[in-house]
Coordinates of C-alpha atoms and ligand atoms in Angstrom, one line a residue:
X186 CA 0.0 0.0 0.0
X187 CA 3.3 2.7 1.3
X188 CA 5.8 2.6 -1.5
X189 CA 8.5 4.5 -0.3
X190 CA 10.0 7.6 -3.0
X191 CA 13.3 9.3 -2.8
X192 CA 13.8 12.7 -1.8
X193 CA 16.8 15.0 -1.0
X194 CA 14.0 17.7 0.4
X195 CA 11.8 15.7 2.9
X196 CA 12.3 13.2 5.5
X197 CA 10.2 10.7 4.0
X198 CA 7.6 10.7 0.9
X199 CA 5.2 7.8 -0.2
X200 CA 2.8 7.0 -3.0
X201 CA -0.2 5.5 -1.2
X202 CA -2.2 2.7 -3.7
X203 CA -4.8 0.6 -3.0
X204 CA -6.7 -1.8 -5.6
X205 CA -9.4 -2.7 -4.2
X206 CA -10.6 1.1 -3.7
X207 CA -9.4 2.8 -6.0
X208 CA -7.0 4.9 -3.5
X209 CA -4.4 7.0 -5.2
X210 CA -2.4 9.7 -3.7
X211 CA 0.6 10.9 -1.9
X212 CA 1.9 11.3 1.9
X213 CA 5.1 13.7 2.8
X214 CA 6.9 14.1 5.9
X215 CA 8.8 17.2 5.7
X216 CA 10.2 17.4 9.0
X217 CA 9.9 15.5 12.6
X218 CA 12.8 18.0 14.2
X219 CA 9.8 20.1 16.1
X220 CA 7.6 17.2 16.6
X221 CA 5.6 15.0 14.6
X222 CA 4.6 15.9 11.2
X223 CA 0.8 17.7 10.7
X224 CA -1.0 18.6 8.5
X225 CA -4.3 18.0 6.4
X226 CA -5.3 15.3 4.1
X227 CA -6.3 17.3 0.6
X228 CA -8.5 15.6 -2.1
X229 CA -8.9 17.0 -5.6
X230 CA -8.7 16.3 -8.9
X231 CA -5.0 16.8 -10.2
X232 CA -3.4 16.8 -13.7
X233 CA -1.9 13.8 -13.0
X234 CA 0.7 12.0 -10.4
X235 CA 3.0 14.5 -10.7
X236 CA 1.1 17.6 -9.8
X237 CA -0.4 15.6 -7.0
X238 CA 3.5 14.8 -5.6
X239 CA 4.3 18.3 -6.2
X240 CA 1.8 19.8 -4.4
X241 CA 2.2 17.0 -1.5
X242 CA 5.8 18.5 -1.2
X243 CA 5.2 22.3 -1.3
X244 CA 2.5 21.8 0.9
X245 CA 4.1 19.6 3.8
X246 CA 7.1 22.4 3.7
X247 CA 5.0 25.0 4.2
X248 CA 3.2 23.2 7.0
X249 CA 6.9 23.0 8.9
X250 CA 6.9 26.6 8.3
X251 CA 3.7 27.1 9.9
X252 CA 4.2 25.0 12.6
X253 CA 7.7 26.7 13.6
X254 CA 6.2 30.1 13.1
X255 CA 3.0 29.3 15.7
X256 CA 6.0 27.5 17.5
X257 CA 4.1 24.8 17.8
X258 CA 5.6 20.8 18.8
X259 CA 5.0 19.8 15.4
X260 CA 6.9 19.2 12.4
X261 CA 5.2 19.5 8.9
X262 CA 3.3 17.0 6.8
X263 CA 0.8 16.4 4.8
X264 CA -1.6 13.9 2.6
X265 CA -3.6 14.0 -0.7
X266 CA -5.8 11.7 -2.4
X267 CA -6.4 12.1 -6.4
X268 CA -9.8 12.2 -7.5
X269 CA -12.9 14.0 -7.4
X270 CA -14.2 14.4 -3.5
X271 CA -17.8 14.7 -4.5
X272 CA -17.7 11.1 -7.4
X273 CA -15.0 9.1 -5.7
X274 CA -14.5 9.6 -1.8
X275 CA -15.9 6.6 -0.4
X276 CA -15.9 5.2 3.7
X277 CA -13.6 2.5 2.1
X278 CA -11.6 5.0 0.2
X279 CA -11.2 7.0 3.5
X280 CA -10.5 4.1 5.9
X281 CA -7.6 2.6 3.1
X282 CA -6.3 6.0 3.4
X283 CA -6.3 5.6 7.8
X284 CA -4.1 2.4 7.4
X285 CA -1.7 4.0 5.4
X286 CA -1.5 7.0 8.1
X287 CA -1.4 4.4 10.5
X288 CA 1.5 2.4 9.1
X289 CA 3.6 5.7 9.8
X290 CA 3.1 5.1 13.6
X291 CA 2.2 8.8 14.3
X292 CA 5.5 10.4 12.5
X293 CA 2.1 11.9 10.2
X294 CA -0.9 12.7 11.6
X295 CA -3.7 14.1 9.7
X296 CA -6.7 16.7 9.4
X297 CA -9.2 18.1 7.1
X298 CA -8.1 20.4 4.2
X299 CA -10.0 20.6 0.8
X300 CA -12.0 18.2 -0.1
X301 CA -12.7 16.6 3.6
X302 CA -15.0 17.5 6.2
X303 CA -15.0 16.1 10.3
X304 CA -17.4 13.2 9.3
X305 CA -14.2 12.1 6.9
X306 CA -12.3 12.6 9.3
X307 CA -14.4 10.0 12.1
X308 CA -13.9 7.8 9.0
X309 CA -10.3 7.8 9.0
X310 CA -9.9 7.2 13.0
X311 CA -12.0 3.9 12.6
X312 CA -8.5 3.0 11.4
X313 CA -5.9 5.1 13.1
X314 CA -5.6 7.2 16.4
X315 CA -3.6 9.9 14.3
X316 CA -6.2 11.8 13.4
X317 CA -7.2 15.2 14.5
X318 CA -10.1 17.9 13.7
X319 CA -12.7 15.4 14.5
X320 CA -16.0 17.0 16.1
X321 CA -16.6 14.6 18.9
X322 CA -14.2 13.2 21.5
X323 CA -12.0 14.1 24.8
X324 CA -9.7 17.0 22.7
X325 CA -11.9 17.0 19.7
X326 CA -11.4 20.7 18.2
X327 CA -13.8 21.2 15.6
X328 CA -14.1 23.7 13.3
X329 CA -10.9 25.9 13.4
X330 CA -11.9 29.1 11.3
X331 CA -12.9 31.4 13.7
X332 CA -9.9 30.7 15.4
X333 CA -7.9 31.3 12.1
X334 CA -10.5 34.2 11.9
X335 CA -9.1 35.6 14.9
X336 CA -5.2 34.9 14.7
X337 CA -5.6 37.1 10.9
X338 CA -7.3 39.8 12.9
X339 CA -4.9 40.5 15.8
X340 CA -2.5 40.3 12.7
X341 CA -3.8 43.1 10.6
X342 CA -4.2 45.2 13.9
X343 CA 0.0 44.7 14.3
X344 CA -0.1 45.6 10.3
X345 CA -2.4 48.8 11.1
X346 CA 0.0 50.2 13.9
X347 CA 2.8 49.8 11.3
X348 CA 1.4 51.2 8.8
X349 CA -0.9 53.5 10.1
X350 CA 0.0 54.2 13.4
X351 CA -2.6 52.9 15.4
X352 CA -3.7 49.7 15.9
X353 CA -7.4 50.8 16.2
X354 CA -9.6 49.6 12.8
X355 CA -12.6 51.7 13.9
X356 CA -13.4 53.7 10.2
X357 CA -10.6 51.8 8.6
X358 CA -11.9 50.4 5.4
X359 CA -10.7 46.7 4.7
X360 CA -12.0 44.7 1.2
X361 CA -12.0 41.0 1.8
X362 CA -12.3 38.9 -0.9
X363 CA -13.9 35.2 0.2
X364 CA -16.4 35.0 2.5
X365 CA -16.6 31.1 3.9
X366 CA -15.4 30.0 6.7
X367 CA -12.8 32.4 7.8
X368 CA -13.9 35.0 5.7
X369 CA -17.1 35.4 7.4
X370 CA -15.7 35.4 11.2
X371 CA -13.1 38.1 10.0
X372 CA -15.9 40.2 8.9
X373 CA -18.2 39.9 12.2
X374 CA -14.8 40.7 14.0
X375 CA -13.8 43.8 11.8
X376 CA -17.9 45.2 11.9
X377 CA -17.9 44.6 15.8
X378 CA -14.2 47.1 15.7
X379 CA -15.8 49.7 13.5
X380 CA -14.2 48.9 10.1
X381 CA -15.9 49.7 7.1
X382 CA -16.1 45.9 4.8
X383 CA -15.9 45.9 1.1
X384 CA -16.6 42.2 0.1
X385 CA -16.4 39.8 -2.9
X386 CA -17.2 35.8 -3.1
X387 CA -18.2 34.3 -5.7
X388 CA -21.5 33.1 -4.4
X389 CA -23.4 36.1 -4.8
X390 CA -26.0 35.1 -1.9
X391 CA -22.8 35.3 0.6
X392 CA -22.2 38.9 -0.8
X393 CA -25.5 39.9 -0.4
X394 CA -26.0 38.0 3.3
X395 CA -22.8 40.1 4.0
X396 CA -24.2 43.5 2.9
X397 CA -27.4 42.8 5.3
X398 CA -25.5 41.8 7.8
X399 CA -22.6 44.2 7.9
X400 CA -23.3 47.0 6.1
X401 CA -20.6 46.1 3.5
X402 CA -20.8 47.3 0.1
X403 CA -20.4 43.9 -2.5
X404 CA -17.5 44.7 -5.2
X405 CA -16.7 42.5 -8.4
X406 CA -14.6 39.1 -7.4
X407 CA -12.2 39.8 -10.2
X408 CA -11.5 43.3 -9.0
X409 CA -11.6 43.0 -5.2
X410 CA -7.8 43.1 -5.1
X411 CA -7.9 46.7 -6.6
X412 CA -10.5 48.4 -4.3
X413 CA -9.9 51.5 -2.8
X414 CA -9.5 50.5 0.8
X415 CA -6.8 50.7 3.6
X416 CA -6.4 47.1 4.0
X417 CA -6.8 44.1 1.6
X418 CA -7.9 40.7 3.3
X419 CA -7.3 37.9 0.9
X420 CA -9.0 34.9 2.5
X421 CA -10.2 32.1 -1.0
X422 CA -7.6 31.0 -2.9
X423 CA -3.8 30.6 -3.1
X424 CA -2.0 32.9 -6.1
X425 CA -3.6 36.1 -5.7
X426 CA -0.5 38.2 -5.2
X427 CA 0.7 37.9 -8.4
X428 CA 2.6 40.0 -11.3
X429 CA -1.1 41.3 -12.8
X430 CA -2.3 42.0 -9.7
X431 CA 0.1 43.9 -7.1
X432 CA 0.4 46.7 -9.6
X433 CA -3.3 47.2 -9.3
X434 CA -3.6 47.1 -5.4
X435 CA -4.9 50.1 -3.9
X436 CA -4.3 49.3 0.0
X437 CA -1.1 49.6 2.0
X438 CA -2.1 46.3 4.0
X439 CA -2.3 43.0 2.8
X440 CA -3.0 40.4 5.1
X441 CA -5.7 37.4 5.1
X442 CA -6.2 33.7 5.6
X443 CA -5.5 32.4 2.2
X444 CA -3.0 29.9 2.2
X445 CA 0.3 30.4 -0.2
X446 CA -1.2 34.0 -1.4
X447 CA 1.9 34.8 -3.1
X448 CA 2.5 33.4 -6.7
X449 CA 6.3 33.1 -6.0
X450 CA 8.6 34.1 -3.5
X451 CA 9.5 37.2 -5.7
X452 CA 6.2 39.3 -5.5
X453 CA 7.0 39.6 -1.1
X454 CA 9.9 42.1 -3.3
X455 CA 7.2 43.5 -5.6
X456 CA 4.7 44.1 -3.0
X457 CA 7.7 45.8 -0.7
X458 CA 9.3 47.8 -3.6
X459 CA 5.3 49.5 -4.1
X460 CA 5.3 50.3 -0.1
X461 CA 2.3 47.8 0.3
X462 CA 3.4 46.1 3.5
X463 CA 2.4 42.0 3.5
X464 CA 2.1 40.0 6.5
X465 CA 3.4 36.4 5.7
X466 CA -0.1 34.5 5.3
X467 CA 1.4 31.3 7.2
X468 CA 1.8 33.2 10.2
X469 CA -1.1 35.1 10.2
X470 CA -3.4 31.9 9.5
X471 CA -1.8 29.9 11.9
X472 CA -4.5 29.8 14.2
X473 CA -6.1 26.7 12.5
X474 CA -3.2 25.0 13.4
X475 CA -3.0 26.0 16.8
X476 CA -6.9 24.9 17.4
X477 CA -5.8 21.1 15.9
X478 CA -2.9 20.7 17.8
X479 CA -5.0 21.3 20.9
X480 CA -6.4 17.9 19.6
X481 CA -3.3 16.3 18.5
X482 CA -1.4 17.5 21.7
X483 CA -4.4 16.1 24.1
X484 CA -4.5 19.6 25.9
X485 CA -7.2 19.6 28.4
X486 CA -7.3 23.0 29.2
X487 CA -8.0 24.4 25.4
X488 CA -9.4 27.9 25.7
X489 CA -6.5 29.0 27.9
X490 CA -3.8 27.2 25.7
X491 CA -5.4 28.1 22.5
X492 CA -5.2 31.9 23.6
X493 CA -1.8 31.8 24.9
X494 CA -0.8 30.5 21.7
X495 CA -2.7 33.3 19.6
X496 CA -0.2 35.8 21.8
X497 CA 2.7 34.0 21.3
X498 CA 1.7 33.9 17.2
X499 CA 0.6 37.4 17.6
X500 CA 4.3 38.6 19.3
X501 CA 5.9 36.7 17.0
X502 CA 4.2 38.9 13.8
X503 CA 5.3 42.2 15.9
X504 CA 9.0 40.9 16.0
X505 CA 9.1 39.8 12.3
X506 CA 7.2 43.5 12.1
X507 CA 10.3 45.1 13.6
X508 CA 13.1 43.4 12.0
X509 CA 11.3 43.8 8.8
X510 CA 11.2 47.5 9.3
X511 CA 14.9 48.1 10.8
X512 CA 16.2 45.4 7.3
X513 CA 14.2 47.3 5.3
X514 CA 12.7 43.7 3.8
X515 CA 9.6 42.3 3.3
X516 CA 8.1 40.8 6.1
X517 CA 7.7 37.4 4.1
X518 CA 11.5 36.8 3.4
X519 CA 11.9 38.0 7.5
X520 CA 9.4 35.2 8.9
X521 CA 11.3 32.7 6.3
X522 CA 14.5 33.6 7.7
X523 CA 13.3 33.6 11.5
X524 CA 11.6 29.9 10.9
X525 CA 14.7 28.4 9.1
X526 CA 16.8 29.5 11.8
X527 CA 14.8 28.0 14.5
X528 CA 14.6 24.4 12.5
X529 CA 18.7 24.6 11.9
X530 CA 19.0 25.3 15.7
X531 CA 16.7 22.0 16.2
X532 CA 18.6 20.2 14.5
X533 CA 22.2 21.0 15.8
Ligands
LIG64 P1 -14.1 28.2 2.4 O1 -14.1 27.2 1.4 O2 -15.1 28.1 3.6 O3 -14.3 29.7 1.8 C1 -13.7 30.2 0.7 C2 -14.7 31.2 0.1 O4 -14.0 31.9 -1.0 C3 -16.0 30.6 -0.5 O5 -17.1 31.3 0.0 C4 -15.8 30.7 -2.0 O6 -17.0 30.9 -2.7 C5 -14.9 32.0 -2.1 N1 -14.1 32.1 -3.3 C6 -13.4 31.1 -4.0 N2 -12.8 31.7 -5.0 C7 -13.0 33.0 -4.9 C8 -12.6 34.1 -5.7 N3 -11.8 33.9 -6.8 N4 -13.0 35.3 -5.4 C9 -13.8 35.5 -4.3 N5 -14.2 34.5 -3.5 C10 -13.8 33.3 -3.9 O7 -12.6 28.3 3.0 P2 -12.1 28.8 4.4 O8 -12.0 27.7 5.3 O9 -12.8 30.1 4.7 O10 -10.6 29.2 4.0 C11 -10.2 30.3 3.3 C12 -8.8 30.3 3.0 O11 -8.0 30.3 4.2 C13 -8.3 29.1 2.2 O12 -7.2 29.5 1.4 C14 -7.7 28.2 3.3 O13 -6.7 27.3 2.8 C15 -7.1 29.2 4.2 N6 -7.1 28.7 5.6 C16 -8.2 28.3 6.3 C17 -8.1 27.9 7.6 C18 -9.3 27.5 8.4 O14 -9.3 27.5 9.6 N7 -10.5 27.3 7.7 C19 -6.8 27.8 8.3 C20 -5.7 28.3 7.5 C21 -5.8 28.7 6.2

């Protein structure tokens, strides 16, 4: 079922098969240094094995990243399965998928990213005990967003007193463009502070619920990016920050819950050389994180941890903040720096 692949960049890599139902896909172990490797289980349709391996890879780096940067006991894995979620997940898909996990003896464990919801997840643990972001159970942590909600909005207010001098978004106006999970809790946060809300999705009935329920004025999807506002909140989709569109941003703020918003490492330069100051999306959204490895970590006190945590990740974003400022860098290529120092001095 594990057949183990080489790899000079992560500790281990597999390509997970199973016959008899139809399970494809991919599990990588970046790093164990912090602590056992997390991170979600993803199922989509891919253009083939390859862009299913390479996104398994980028995406169990980035979750060591995150992990360090929340500084967190965890190192960073993750797990996909190729196919289509809503035509080929199946309970024996799922539970195939749990004795692969489980062959790994908890150097893995896993969660819900796209494509997989809690119920998934109770599938998996019929098979393994690494398994986190169930909804029932001692630690079970359940839905993490308006956790990651909050972790993006103490964020932008370290952004604001940067940029802006105070740290107060009362009459600040902030577009966000997605409003699901996250997206929606970072609104009802930013209405309760005063801001004003531009908003995009593109479900037009979450625009308009939005507009009722927050006063915010809806604005195009394609053209959220480019709205006149003080702050831009990207929380969809990965890619946004991108050569076509970080000439058009209007904001001097960028920070959201999207994972891997920039396109490549270069725009953190394009974004700094325009004076648009971007806080590293993996340390903003690390709250998510933080609310799962409640679970993973069996903590029994939660809301006290899980806020604790949210201050350490919050004093963290001030310091990359300040070096940022005094290096005159972006704070991306700062929180990079900060995190691969920490792993190196791990593994000394
Ligand atoms: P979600 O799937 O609940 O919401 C995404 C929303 O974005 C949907 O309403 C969708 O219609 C909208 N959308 C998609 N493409 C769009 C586009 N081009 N323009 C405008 N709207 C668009 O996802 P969720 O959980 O709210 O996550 C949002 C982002 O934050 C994702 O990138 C996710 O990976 C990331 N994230 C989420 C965490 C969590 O706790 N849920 C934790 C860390 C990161």
């Amino acid at each position: 079922m594990l057949t183990r692949l080489a790899s000079t960049s992560h500790e281990e890599v597999y390509r997970v098969e199973d016959d008899d139902t139809g399970l494809r896909g991919f599990i990588a172990i970046h790093s164990t240094r912090l602590g056992p490797a997390a991170g979600g289980l993803r199922m989509r349709v891919y253009d083939g094995d390859t862009a299913a391996l390479e996104d398994v890879l980028n995406l169990s780096r980035g979750m060591s990243y995150k992990n360090a940067a929340a500084s967190l006991p965890l190192g960073g894995g993750k797990a996909v399965i190729v196919g289509d979620p809503a035509r080929d997940k199946t309970p024996e898909l799922l539970r195939a998928m749990g004795r692969a996990i489980n062959a790994l003896q908890g150097r893995y464990w896993t969660a819900e990213d796209m494509g997989m919801s809690p119920a998934d997840m109770a599938e998996i643990a019929r098979e393994t005990h690494f398994v986190a972001g169930l909804d029932h159970g001692r630690h079970a942590s359940g839905d993490p967003s308006p956790i990651t909600a909050r972790g993006v909005f103490n964020a932008m207010r370290a952004g604001a007193a940067q940029v802006f001098g105070s740290d107060d978004l009362w009459g600040r106006h902030v577009a966000v463009q997605g409003l699901g999970h996250v997206g929606w809790h970072l609104c009802t946060l930013l209405h309760e502070a005063g801001a004003r809300l531009s908003v995009a999705d593109m479900d037009s009935t979450r625009v308009s619920d939005a507009v009722t329920a927050f006063g915010a004025i809806g604005v195009p999807a394609h053209t959220v990016h480019a709205t006149q506002a003080d702050i831009f909140a990207p929380c969809a989709i990965g890619g946004i920050l991108n050569a076509r569109s970080i000439p058009e941003i209007q904001a001097r703020l960028v920070v959201g819950a999207a994972n891997n918003q920039l396109a490549t490492p270069g725009d953190a330069d394009a974004l700094q050389a325009r004076g648009i100051l971007y806080l590293p999306d993996y340390v903003a959204n690390g709250g998510g994180i933080i609310n799962v490895a409640a679970e993973i970590l069996e903590i029994a006190d939660r809301s006290v941890w899980v806020a604790e945590r949210l201050g350490a990740m919050q004093a963290t974003m001030q310091q990359i903040l300040i070096r940022a400022e005094a290096e005159n860098s972006s704070p991306a290529v700062i929180a990079d720096r900060m995190v691969e120092d920490s792993l190196l001095q791990v593994a000394v």
